[in-house]
Amino acid sequence: MFGYLQKLQISIFLYLFLCISANAQTKVNIEGTVRDINNVPLPKVSVLLNKSQTAFTDENGHYIFSNLPEGVEYTIRFTHTGFEPLQQKVKGNRLDVTLVPASSQLQTVEITGRTEKGYKNTASFIGTKTATPLKDVPQSISYVTKELMQDQASVRMGDVVKNFSGVNQFTFYDDITIRGFRINGGSTTQLLNGLRTFTGFWKQPMVNYLERVEVIKGPASALFGNASPGGTINRVTKKPLEEARKSLSFTMGSFNNNRVLADFTGPLNDEKTILYRLNIGYENTESFRDLQFDKNLVIAPSVSFLPTEKTRINFDAVYNKSNSRLDRGQSVLYNGDLYSTPISRSLSATNDYLNEETYTVTASLNHQFSSRLAFNLAYLRTGYTEDLLEHRSANAYAVDSSGTPIPNLVARQSFIRKKNPSSDNASAYLTYSVETGKISHKLVGGYDYATSKLPPGASQLTASNYQLKAGGAAAYNPAKAANYVFYNYTTPDGKVISIPKPNVSSFDITKNDNKLEDPSKYTYVVQNSAVLPSFSSISGIYLQDQISIGNLKLLLGGRYESYTDKPNYRTDSVKKVTQHTFLPRLGVVYSINRNINVYGMYTKGYNPQDAAVQTNPLSGGPFDPITSQLWEGGLKTEWLNGNVTANAAVYHIVQTNTLYNANEPGNPDKMIQIGEETSKGVELDVTGRITDNWDLTLAYAFNDATISKSGKSDSALVGRQKPNAPKHQGNIWTKYTIPSGPVKGLGVGAGANFVTERNVSLNTKQTLPGYVLVNAAAYYQVNKVRLQVNFNNVTNKTYWVGGYDYIRLFPGAPRSWQATISYTF
């Protein structure tokens, strides 16, 4: 009995000892906060510790695991509906993470609004026609979000493009270069919500209805058809949100600038199956340029219908009405002194006008047959009406009796033009996801068809040249001076000389002498191939496979494209020209780790020459089609828990058969075909949120874009940098908001952008100087009211955004300010 009791005592002692020893072992807690990409705490996130313990975040996104043995290696996995799962090892006692939206949960097309806030955007549909994270797209894509546009008080596309690496204004119209290659709003190679459209070229549209602006660098032909080899701009409109939100803003500023904007969105029923958004903008502003003004009205409604979880329907419309004058730029003295006339000097007449109306209507459908298979159908209609009277330079200086240019007198011409082009784009495609063993595929197959047409009825009257004694007008020929009407002109030094009398009065650029002109006295000719009836269409069948094998992702794609042109459309002399081509696209992305992806890309582009140029007997055609190739590689990285992206790209583009103006005196329509152009360079983009209250965007580009091989008549241009394409260009913008204290809500923003020297497009000897512009802003948020003041070109730098030659220069605005008050409710 005693032995039994002794053994029992020993057992109890050992048990107590082990318990005490166990309790004496050091315990630790592991905790943290889970947030989304907008820095908003996420509740109800499932948090799994070493595949054994589970916790959930509270309403503040906080989780905690208590009383854990010290010295053990822990791995935590975070999962939440609609977000990518995330697994990380714990270093220390705290782990804060940011979850990003799951690509599988993202819309196949953009039907409802983007929930991200800030300068960073995570996913895009432009690169692959699927909701692919930007870091997994093997091609450079730059973007500007609506938040950055708001902070910089951006009004037009010219205000936006300065934030893109490798993008520069060509003129101050809707007209830019990307990696040295020009695109403009008059072409149908721009995209609106991923569909082909145009903007009319002359006036840059307002951007208040845009969610973001994207640029896919290099040819995007394999998905969207013919486009510039430098890149393609995609404007993404604001879509309805599931939460009710309304905002109003009022702006006033320099040059009698007045602007009112409204943005209303939310559900139309309790089930939130019908959502709406309405953006309205009105602007009435003058300009630093003489006689220039803009009156703009934008109405942009959007409705999303979500009848089931598998079916989404969207309707978008944008109506833009603009009343203004067409500004053809600044002219300087014949001696070439850029500062010989003020940048405010224009050649317009007081009774000139430009009235434009543009509308776009988009309808789209997305249906999920299953979690793997989806169908997308979209249609976009664009219409444009132009009504123009203008007085502008005749691309030359007025001449004396011997034909010698008069340095201060610019020859003018007058246009009266009416036209109403339109375009249609229909797109249908299927997406299908499938796994074959350890290999996953995301397939896209589709067909699209786009047309662009200018119907009969478009016309232009042109008045130019010098008056003939026998009536009419003609280019001046000194050898036949007796045939022309002459008049007495007093030179700036007081000398009276007899010179040929112009059909349209010349303009003395040393005087501020804009006045009413009488167009009924001019002799007109009906000309210009740009208003001849035309029809063009493209159609393409494409197939793409995004293959994932562990850390490796491959993109294989191809498109068979058909082009049809019908010059003299719907007339007795109509012609039909058809061309075909195959466009491959190959890309690879490798994830070195969760922060760094490396990628490479090869793709081809193809552009038939414009039918109006091909059929113009003065152009010197016919011309071969334009072909291009892109090789690109780079890094796409994410830092600070995914809040900041830093991307770098190296590229090489080769294009053949580009048309340049021949600069032949007396024949402005004459063109020459370039043998080969090469654009190569490096780009760097950094975007995101450094801390909760500090946002940053930074870009730099080196672009060596030259004519590399000569054709039949362009050998003198070999090695010359392409027009309005700086070799170096960059920008930085940062904003910081004070988070607490007596001045909570006060913020400051500052930035700068620069470009180096550029060549003009119609003169091989003239250049534009580089410049650096400094901009700043101040913000103050009080509850639902936001006050904002922006200062642009703080140092009052004189600069030019682009130019054709020294007769048509496009100066940038001097120092200016804007003050905005916004109310959100």
JSON list of N, CA, C and O in Angstrom, two decimals, residues 551-600:
[
{"chain": "A", "resi": 551, "resn": "ASN", "atom": "N", "xyz": [5.73, 30.22, -61.62]},
{"chain": "A", "resi": 551, "resn": "ASN", "atom": "CA", "xyz": [6.09, 31.64, -61.66]},
{"chain": "A", "resi": 551, "resn": "ASN", "atom": "C", "xyz": [6.20, 32.18, -63.08]},
{"chain": "A", "resi": 551, "resn": "ASN", "atom": "O", "xyz": [6.46, 33.37, -63.27]},
{"chain": "A", "resi": 552, "resn": "LEU", "atom": "N", "xyz": [6.00, 31.33, -64.07]},
{"chain": "A", "resi": 552, "resn": "LEU", "atom": "CA", "xyz": [6.16, 31.73, -65.47]},
{"chain": "A", "resi": 552, "resn": "LEU", "atom": "C", "xyz": [4.79, 31.93, -66.12]},
{"chain": "A", "resi": 552, "resn": "LEU", "atom": "O", "xyz": [3.89, 31.10, -65.98]},
{"chain": "A", "resi": 553, "resn": "LYS", "atom": "N", "xyz": [4.66, 33.05, -66.84]},
{"chain": "A", "resi": 553, "resn": "LYS", "atom": "CA", "xyz": [3.44, 33.34, -67.58]},
{"chain": "A", "resi": 553, "resn": "LYS", "atom": "C", "xyz": [3.82, 33.66, -69.03]},
{"chain": "A", "resi": 553, "resn": "LYS", "atom": "O", "xyz": [4.70, 34.48, -69.28]},
{"chain": "A", "resi": 554, "resn": "LEU", "atom": "N", "xyz": [3.13, 33.01, -69.95]},
{"chain": "A", "resi": 554, "resn": "LEU", "atom": "CA", "xyz": [3.35, 33.23, -71.38]},
{"chain": "A", "resi": 554, "resn": "LEU", "atom": "C", "xyz": [2.11, 33.82, -72.00]},
{"chain": "A", "resi": 554, "resn": "LEU", "atom": "O", "xyz": [0.98, 33.47, -71.63]},
{"chain": "A", "resi": 555, "resn": "LEU", "atom": "N", "xyz": [2.30, 34.70, -72.97]},
{"chain": "A", "resi": 555, "resn": "LEU", "atom": "CA", "xyz": [1.18, 35.25, -73.74]},
{"chain": "A", "resi": 555, "resn": "LEU", "atom": "C", "xyz": [1.46, 34.98, -75.21]},
{"chain": "A", "resi": 555, "resn": "LEU", "atom": "O", "xyz": [2.47, 35.43, -75.76]},
{"chain": "A", "resi": 556, "resn": "LEU", "atom": "N", "xyz": [0.56, 34.23, -75.84]},
{"chain": "A", "resi": 556, "resn": "LEU", "atom": "CA", "xyz": [0.67, 33.90, -77.26]},
{"chain": "A", "resi": 556, "resn": "LEU", "atom": "C", "xyz": [-0.59, 34.40, -77.93]},
{"chain": "A", "resi": 556, "resn": "LEU", "atom": "O", "xyz": [-1.71, 34.02, -77.55]},
{"chain": "A", "resi": 557, "resn": "GLY", "atom": "N", "xyz": [-0.44, 35.25, -78.93]},
{"chain": "A", "resi": 557, "resn": "GLY", "atom": "CA", "xyz": [-1.61, 35.80, -79.60]},
{"chain": "A", "resi": 557, "resn": "GLY", "atom": "C", "xyz": [-1.35, 36.08, -81.06]},
{"chain": "A", "resi": 557, "resn": "GLY", "atom": "O", "xyz": [-0.21, 36.23, -81.50]},
{"chain": "A", "resi": 558, "resn": "GLY", "atom": "N", "xyz": [-2.42, 36.13, -81.82]},
{"chain": "A", "resi": 558, "resn": "GLY", "atom": "CA", "xyz": [-2.33, 36.46, -83.23]},
{"chain": "A", "resi": 558, "resn": "GLY", "atom": "C", "xyz": [-3.65, 36.98, -83.74]},
{"chain": "A", "resi": 558, "resn": "GLY", "atom": "O", "xyz": [-4.72, 36.68, -83.20]},
{"chain": "A", "resi": 559, "resn": "ARG", "atom": "N", "xyz": [-3.58, 37.78, -84.79]},
{"chain": "A", "resi": 559, "resn": "ARG", "atom": "CA", "xyz": [-4.78, 38.40, -85.36]},
{"chain": "A", "resi": 559, "resn": "ARG", "atom": "C", "xyz": [-4.65, 38.39, -86.88]},
{"chain": "A", "resi": 559, "resn": "ARG", "atom": "O", "xyz": [-3.61, 38.78, -87.43]},
{"chain": "A", "resi": 560, "resn": "TYR", "atom": "N", "xyz": [-5.71, 37.97, -87.55]},
{"chain": "A", "resi": 560, "resn": "TYR", "atom": "CA", "xyz": [-5.79, 38.09, -89.00]},
{"chain": "A", "resi": 560, "resn": "TYR", "atom": "C", "xyz": [-6.69, 39.27, -89.32]},
{"chain": "A", "resi": 560, "resn": "TYR", "atom": "O", "xyz": [-7.86, 39.32, -88.93]},
{"chain": "A", "resi": 561, "resn": "GLU", "atom": "N", "xyz": [-6.11, 40.25, -90.03]},
{"chain": "A", "resi": 561, "resn": "GLU", "atom": "CA", "xyz": [-6.79, 41.53, -90.21]},
{"chain": "A", "resi": 561, "resn": "GLU", "atom": "C", "xyz": [-7.07, 41.80, -91.69]},
{"chain": "A", "resi": 561, "resn": "GLU", "atom": "O", "xyz": [-6.25, 41.49, -92.56]},
{"chain": "A", "resi": 562, "resn": "SER", "atom": "N", "xyz": [-8.24, 42.38, -91.95]},
{"chain": "A", "resi": 562, "resn": "SER", "atom": "CA", "xyz": [-8.61, 42.81, -93.30]},
{"chain": "A", "resi": 562, "resn": "SER", "atom": "C", "xyz": [-8.94, 44.30, -93.28]},
{"chain": "A", "resi": 562, "resn": "SER", "atom": "O", "xyz": [-9.64, 44.78, -92.38]},
{"chain": "A", "resi": 563, "resn": "TYR", "atom": "N", "xyz": [-8.42, 45.02, -94.27]},
{"chain": "A", "resi": 563, "resn": "TYR", "atom": "CA", "xyz": [-8.65, 46.46, -94.39]},
{"chain": "A", "resi": 563, "resn": "TYR", "atom": "C", "xyz": [-9.33, 46.74, -95.73]},
{"chain": "A", "resi": 563, "resn": "TYR", "atom": "O", "xyz": [-8.94, 46.21, -96.76]},
{"chain": "A", "resi": 564, "resn": "THR", "atom": "N", "xyz": [-10.32, 47.61, -95.70]},
{"chain": "A", "resi": 564, "resn": "THR", "atom": "CA", "xyz": [-11.00, 48.02, -96.92]},
{"chain": "A", "resi": 564, "resn": "THR", "atom": "C", "xyz": [-11.12, 49.53, -96.94]},
{"chain": "A", "resi": 564, "resn": "THR", "atom": "O", "xyz": [-11.58, 50.13, -95.97]},
{"chain": "A", "resi": 565, "resn": "ASP", "atom": "N", "xyz": [-10.71, 50.16, -98.04]},
{"chain": "A", "resi": 565, "resn": "ASP", "atom": "CA", "xyz": [-10.87, 51.59, -98.24]},
{"chain": "A", "resi": 565, "resn": "ASP", "atom": "C", "xyz": [-11.75, 51.83, -99.47]},
{"chain": "A", "resi": 565, "resn": "ASP", "atom": "O", "xyz": [-11.61, 51.12, -100.49]},
{"chain": "A", "resi": 566, "resn": "LYS", "atom": "N", "xyz": [-12.63, 52.84, -99.37]},
{"chain": "A", "resi": 566, "resn": "LYS", "atom": "CA", "xyz": [-13.48, 53.21, -100.50]},
{"chain": "A", "resi": 566, "resn": "LYS", "atom": "C", "xyz": [-13.39, 54.72, -100.70]},
{"chain": "A", "resi": 566, "resn": "LYS", "atom": "O", "xyz": [-14.24, 55.48, -100.23]},
{"chain": "A", "resi": 567, "resn": "PRO", "atom": "N", "xyz": [-12.33, 55.20, -101.37]},
{"chain": "A", "resi": 567, "resn": "PRO", "atom": "CA", "xyz": [-12.26, 56.62, -101.70]},
{"chain": "A", "resi": 567, "resn": "PRO", "atom": "C", "xyz": [-13.44, 57.01, -102.60]},
{"chain": "A", "resi": 567, "resn": "PRO", "atom": "O", "xyz": [-13.96, 56.19, -103.36]},
{"chain": "A", "resi": 568, "resn": "ASN", "atom": "N", "xyz": [-13.86, 58.28, -102.50]},
{"chain": "A", "resi": 568, "resn": "ASN", "atom": "CA", "xyz": [-15.02, 58.79, -103.26]},
{"chain": "A", "resi": 568, "resn": "ASN", "atom": "C", "xyz": [-16.28, 57.97, -102.95]},
{"chain": "A", "resi": 568, "resn": "ASN", "atom": "O", "xyz": [-17.08, 57.65, -103.83]},
{"chain": "A", "resi": 569, "resn": "TYR", "atom": "N", "xyz": [-16.42, 57.65, -101.69]},
{"chain": "A", "resi": 569, "resn": "TYR", "atom": "CA", "xyz": [-17.52, 56.84, -101.17]},
{"chain": "A", "resi": 569, "resn": "TYR", "atom": "C", "xyz": [-18.87, 57.43, -101.60]},
{"chain": "A", "resi": 569, "resn": "TYR", "atom": "O", "xyz": [-19.09, 58.63, -101.53]},
{"chain": "A", "resi": 570, "resn": "ARG", "atom": "N", "xyz": [-19.74, 56.56, -102.07]},
{"chain": "A", "resi": 570, "resn": "ARG", "atom": "CA", "xyz": [-21.11, 56.91, -102.49]},
{"chain": "A", "resi": 570, "resn": "ARG", "atom": "C", "xyz": [-21.13, 57.96, -103.59]},
{"chain": "A", "resi": 570, "resn": "ARG", "atom": "O", "xyz": [-21.99, 58.83, -103.65]},
{"chain": "A", "resi": 571, "resn": "THR", "atom": "N", "xyz": [-20.14, 57.88, -104.49]},
{"chain": "A", "resi": 571, "resn": "THR", "atom": "CA", "xyz": [-20.13, 58.71, -105.69]},
{"chain": "A", "resi": 571, "resn": "THR", "atom": "C", "xyz": [-19.94, 57.80, -106.90]},
{"chain": "A", "resi": 571, "resn": "THR", "atom": "O", "xyz": [-19.67, 56.61, -106.76]},
{"chain": "A", "resi": 572, "resn": "ASP", "atom": "N", "xyz": [-20.04, 58.38, -108.07]},
{"chain": "A", "resi": 572, "resn": "ASP", "atom": "CA", "xyz": [-19.89, 57.59, -109.30]},
{"chain": "A", "resi": 572, "resn": "ASP", "atom": "C", "xyz": [-18.46, 57.10, -109.51]},
{"chain": "A", "resi": 572, "resn": "ASP", "atom": "O", "xyz": [-18.24, 56.15, -110.27]},
{"chain": "A", "resi": 573, "resn": "SER", "atom": "N", "xyz": [-17.50, 57.73, -108.86]},
{"chain": "A", "resi": 573, "resn": "SER", "atom": "CA", "xyz": [-16.10, 57.34, -109.06]},
{"chain": "A", "resi": 573, "resn": "SER", "atom": "C", "xyz": [-15.54, 56.56, -107.87]},
{"chain": "A", "resi": 573, "resn": "SER", "atom": "O", "xyz": [-14.33, 56.56, -107.63]},
{"chain": "A", "resi": 574, "resn": "VAL", "atom": "N", "xyz": [-16.41, 55.90, -107.11]},
{"chain": "A", "resi": 574, "resn": "VAL", "atom": "CA", "xyz": [-15.97, 55.17, -105.93]},
{"chain": "A", "resi": 574, "resn": "VAL", "atom": "C", "xyz": [-15.00, 54.06, -106.32]},
{"chain": "A", "resi": 574, "resn": "VAL", "atom": "O", "xyz": [-15.12, 53.43, -107.37]},
{"chain": "A", "resi": 575, "resn": "LYS", "atom": "N", "xyz": [-14.00, 53.83, -105.50]},
{"chain": "A", "resi": 575, "resn": "LYS", "atom": "CA", "xyz": [-13.03, 52.76, -105.70]},
{"chain": "A", "resi": 575, "resn": "LYS", "atom": "C", "xyz": [-13.01, 51.89, -104.45]},
{"chain": "A", "resi": 575, "resn": "LYS", "atom": "O", "xyz": [-13.48, 52.29, -103.39]},
{"chain": "A", "resi": 576, "resn": "LYS", "atom": "N", "xyz": [-12.46, 50.71, -104.56]},
{"chain": "A", "resi": 576, "resn": "LYS", "atom": "CA", "xyz": [-12.36, 49.81, -103.42]},
{"chain": "A", "resi": 576, "resn": "LYS", "atom": "C", "xyz": [-10.97, 49.17, -103.39]},
{"chain": "A", "resi": 576, "resn": "LYS", "atom": "O", "xyz": [-10.53, 48.61, -104.39]},
{"chain": "A", "resi": 577, "resn": "VAL", "atom": "N", "xyz": [-10.31, 49.32, -102.25]},
{"chain": "A", "resi": 577, "resn": "VAL", "atom": "CA", "xyz": [-8.98, 48.75, -102.07]},
{"chain": "A", "resi": 577, "resn": "VAL", "atom": "C", "xyz": [-9.02, 47.87, -100.82]},
{"chain": "A", "resi": 577, "resn": "VAL", "atom": "O", "xyz": [-9.43, 48.33, -99.74]},
{"chain": "A", "resi": 578, "resn": "THR", "atom": "N", "xyz": [-8.59, 46.61, -100.95]},
{"chain": "A", "resi": 578, "resn": "THR", "atom": "CA", "xyz": [-8.61, 45.68, -99.82]},
{"chain": "A", "resi": 578, "resn": "THR", "atom": "C", "xyz": [-7.21, 45.15, -99.56]},
{"chain": "A", "resi": 578, "resn": "THR", "atom": "O", "xyz": [-6.47, 44.83, -100.50]},
{"chain": "A", "resi": 579, "resn": "GLN", "atom": "N", "xyz": [-6.84, 45.06, -98.28]},
{"chain": "A", "resi": 579, "resn": "GLN", "atom": "CA", "xyz": [-5.53, 44.54, -97.88]},
{"chain": "A", "resi": 579, "resn": "GLN", "atom": "C", "xyz": [-5.73, 43.58, -96.71]},
{"chain": "A", "resi": 579, "resn": "GLN", "atom": "O", "xyz": [-6.70, 43.68, -95.96]},
{"chain": "A", "resi": 580, "resn": "HIS", "atom": "N", "xyz": [-4.77, 42.64, -96.55]},
{"chain": "A", "resi": 580, "resn": "HIS", "atom": "CA", "xyz": [-4.84, 41.65, -95.48]},
{"chain": "A", "resi": 580, "resn": "HIS", "atom": "C", "xyz": [-3.45, 41.51, -94.85]},
{"chain": "A", "resi": 580, "resn": "HIS", "atom": "O", "xyz": [-2.43, 41.72, -95.50]},
{"chain": "A", "resi": 581, "resn": "THR", "atom": "N", "xyz": [-3.45, 41.14, -93.58]},
{"chain": "A", "resi": 581, "resn": "THR", "atom": "CA", "xyz": [-2.18, 40.88, -92.91]},
{"chain": "A", "resi": 581, "resn": "THR", "atom": "C", "xyz": [-2.40, 40.02, -91.68]},
{"chain": "A", "resi": 581, "resn": "THR", "atom": "O", "xyz": [-3.52, 39.92, -91.17]},
{"chain": "A", "resi": 582, "resn": "PHE", "atom": "N", "xyz": [-1.32, 39.39, -91.19]},
{"chain": "A", "resi": 582, "resn": "PHE", "atom": "CA", "xyz": [-1.36, 38.63, -89.94]},
{"chain": "A", "resi": 582, "resn": "PHE", "atom": "C", "xyz": [-0.44, 39.31, -88.94]},
{"chain": "A", "resi": 582, "resn": "PHE", "atom": "O", "xyz": [0.71, 39.66, -89.26]},
{"chain": "A", "resi": 583, "resn": "LEU", "atom": "N", "xyz": [-0.92, 39.49, -87.71]},
{"chain": "A", "resi": 583, "resn": "LEU", "atom": "CA", "xyz": [-0.19, 40.22, -86.69]},
{"chain": "A", "resi": 583, "resn": "LEU", "atom": "C", "xyz": [0.02, 39.33, -85.47]},
{"chain": "A", "resi": 583, "resn": "LEU", "atom": "O", "xyz": [-0.92, 39.04, -84.74]},
{"chain": "A", "resi": 584, "resn": "PRO", "atom": "N", "xyz": [1.26, 38.88, -85.21]},
{"chain": "A", "resi": 584, "resn": "PRO", "atom": "CA", "xyz": [1.53, 38.05, -84.04]},
{"chain": "A", "resi": 584, "resn": "PRO", "atom": "C", "xyz": [1.87, 38.90, -82.82]},
{"chain": "A", "resi": 584, "resn": "PRO", "atom": "O", "xyz": [2.28, 40.06, -82.92]},
{"chain": "A", "resi": 585, "resn": "ARG", "atom": "N", "xyz": [1.73, 38.29, -81.64]},
{"chain": "A", "resi": 585, "resn": "ARG", "atom": "CA", "xyz": [2.08, 38.93, -80.38]},
{"chain": "A", "resi": 585, "resn": "ARG", "atom": "C", "xyz": [2.57, 37.85, -79.42]},
{"chain": "A", "resi": 585, "resn": "ARG", "atom": "O", "xyz": [1.85, 36.89, -79.13]},
{"chain": "A", "resi": 586, "resn": "LEU", "atom": "N", "xyz": [3.80, 38.01, -78.92]},
{"chain": "A", "resi": 586, "resn": "LEU", "atom": "CA", "xyz": [4.40, 37.01, -78.05]},
{"chain": "A", "resi": 586, "resn": "LEU", "atom": "C", "xyz": [4.96, 37.72, -76.82]},
{"chain": "A", "resi": 586, "resn": "LEU", "atom": "O", "xyz": [5.67, 38.71, -76.93]},
{"chain": "A", "resi": 587, "resn": "GLY", "atom": "N", "xyz": [4.63, 37.20, -75.63]},
{"chain": "A", "resi": 587, "resn": "GLY", "atom": "CA", "xyz": [5.11, 37.82, -74.41]},
{"chain": "A", "resi": 587, "resn": "GLY", "atom": "C", "xyz": [5.40, 36.80, -73.33]},
{"chain": "A", "resi": 587, "resn": "GLY", "atom": "O", "xyz": [4.86, 35.69, -73.33]},
{"chain": "A", "resi": 588, "resn": "VAL", "atom": "N", "xyz": [6.27, 37.19, -72.39]},
{"chain": "A", "resi": 588, "resn": "VAL", "atom": "CA", "xyz": [6.61, 36.31, -71.28]},
{"chain": "A", "resi": 588, "resn": "VAL", "atom": "C", "xyz": [6.79, 37.16, -70.03]},
{"chain": "A", "resi": 588, "resn": "VAL", "atom": "O", "xyz": [7.33, 38.27, -70.08]},
{"chain": "A", "resi": 589, "resn": "VAL", "atom": "N", "xyz": [6.28, 36.64, -68.90]},
{"chain": "A", "resi": 589, "resn": "VAL", "atom": "CA", "xyz": [6.45, 37.28, -67.60]},
{"chain": "A", "resi": 589, "resn": "VAL", "atom": "C", "xyz": [6.96, 36.23, -66.62]},
{"chain": "A", "resi": 589, "resn": "VAL", "atom": "O", "xyz": [6.41, 35.12, -66.55]},
{"chain": "A", "resi": 590, "resn": "TYR", "atom": "N", "xyz": [8.01, 36.56, -65.86]},
{"chain": "A", "resi": 590, "resn": "TYR", "atom": "CA", "xyz": [8.51, 35.63, -64.84]},
{"chain": "A", "resi": 590, "resn": "TYR", "atom": "C", "xyz": [8.56, 36.36, -63.51]},
{"chain": "A", "resi": 590, "resn": "TYR", "atom": "O", "xyz": [9.14, 37.45, -63.39]},
{"chain": "A", "resi": 591, "resn": "SER", "atom": "N", "xyz": [7.93, 35.75, -62.49]},
{"chain": "A", "resi": 591, "resn": "SER", "atom": "CA", "xyz": [7.91, 36.32, -61.15]},
{"chain": "A", "resi": 591, "resn": "SER", "atom": "C", "xyz": [9.15, 35.87, -60.39]},
{"chain": "A", "resi": 591, "resn": "SER", "atom": "O", "xyz": [9.25, 34.70, -59.98]},
{"chain": "A", "resi": 592, "resn": "ILE", "atom": "N", "xyz": [10.10, 36.79, -60.20]},
{"chain": "A", "resi": 592, "resn": "ILE", "atom": "CA", "xyz": [11.30, 36.46, -59.44]},
{"chain": "A", "resi": 592, "resn": "ILE", "atom": "C", "xyz": [10.94, 36.25, -57.98]},
{"chain": "A", "resi": 592, "resn": "ILE", "atom": "O", "xyz": [11.42, 35.33, -57.33]},
{"chain": "A", "resi": 593, "resn": "ASN", "atom": "N", "xyz": [10.08, 37.11, -57.47]},
{"chain": "A", "resi": 593, "resn": "ASN", "atom": "CA", "xyz": [9.51, 36.95, -56.13]},
{"chain": "A", "resi": 593, "resn": "ASN", "atom": "C", "xyz": [8.19, 37.72, -56.11]},
{"chain": "A", "resi": 593, "resn": "ASN", "atom": "O", "xyz": [7.75, 38.20, -57.15]},
{"chain": "A", "resi": 594, "resn": "ARG", "atom": "N", "xyz": [7.57, 37.84, -54.95]},
{"chain": "A", "resi": 594, "resn": "ARG", "atom": "CA", "xyz": [6.25, 38.47, -54.91]},
{"chain": "A", "resi": 594, "resn": "ARG", "atom": "C", "xyz": [6.30, 39.96, -55.24]},
{"chain": "A", "resi": 594, "resn": "ARG", "atom": "O", "xyz": [5.27, 40.58, -55.51]},
{"chain": "A", "resi": 595, "resn": "ASN", "atom": "N", "xyz": [7.51, 40.55, -55.25]},
{"chain": "A", "resi": 595, "resn": "ASN", "atom": "CA", "xyz": [7.64, 41.98, -55.52]},
{"chain": "A", "resi": 595, "resn": "ASN", "atom": "C", "xyz": [8.12, 42.30, -56.93]},
{"chain": "A", "resi": 595, "resn": "ASN", "atom": "O", "xyz": [7.93, 43.43, -57.39]},
{"chain": "A", "resi": 596, "resn": "ILE", "atom": "N", "xyz": [8.76, 41.36, -57.59]},
{"chain": "A", "resi": 596, "resn": "ILE", "atom": "CA", "xyz": [9.44, 41.68, -58.85]},
{"chain": "A", "resi": 596, "resn": "ILE", "atom": "C", "xyz": [9.03, 40.70, -59.95]},
{"chain": "A", "resi": 596, "resn": "ILE", "atom": "O", "xyz": [9.17, 39.49, -59.79]},
{"chain": "A", "resi": 597, "resn": "ASN", "atom": "N", "xyz": [8.55, 41.26, -61.07]},
{"chain": "A", "resi": 597, "resn": "ASN", "atom": "CA", "xyz": [8.30, 40.50, -62.29]},
{"chain": "A", "resi": 597, "resn": "ASN", "atom": "C", "xyz": [9.20, 41.04, -63.39]},
{"chain": "A", "resi": 597, "resn": "ASN", "atom": "O", "xyz": [9.38, 42.25, -63.53]},
{"chain": "A", "resi": 598, "resn": "VAL", "atom": "N", "xyz": [9.76, 40.13, -64.19]},
{"chain": "A", "resi": 598, "resn": "VAL", "atom": "CA", "xyz": [10.52, 40.52, -65.35]},
{"chain": "A", "resi": 598, "resn": "VAL", "atom": "C", "xyz": [9.75, 40.07, -66.58]},
{"chain": "A", "resi": 598, "resn": "VAL", "atom": "O", "xyz": [9.12, 39.01, -66.56]},
{"chain": "A", "resi": 599, "resn": "TYR", "atom": "N", "xyz": [9.75, 40.87, -67.67]},
{"chain": "A", "resi": 599, "resn": "TYR", "atom": "CA", "xyz": [8.93, 40.53, -68.83]},
{"chain": "A", "resi": 599, "resn": "TYR", "atom": "C", "xyz": [9.64, 40.84, -70.13]},
{"chain": "A", "resi": 599, "resn": "TYR", "atom": "O", "xyz": [10.61, 41.62, -70.18]},
{"chain": "A", "resi": 600, "resn": "GLY", "atom": "N", "xyz": [9.15, 40.23, -71.21]},
{"chain": "A", "resi": 600, "resn": "GLY", "atom": "CA", "xyz": [9.62, 40.50, -72.56]},
{"chain": "A", "resi": 600, "resn": "GLY", "atom": "C", "xyz": [8.46, 40.41, -73.53]},
{"chain": "A", "resi": 600, "resn": "GLY", "atom": "O", "xyz": [7.47, 39.71, -73.28]}
]
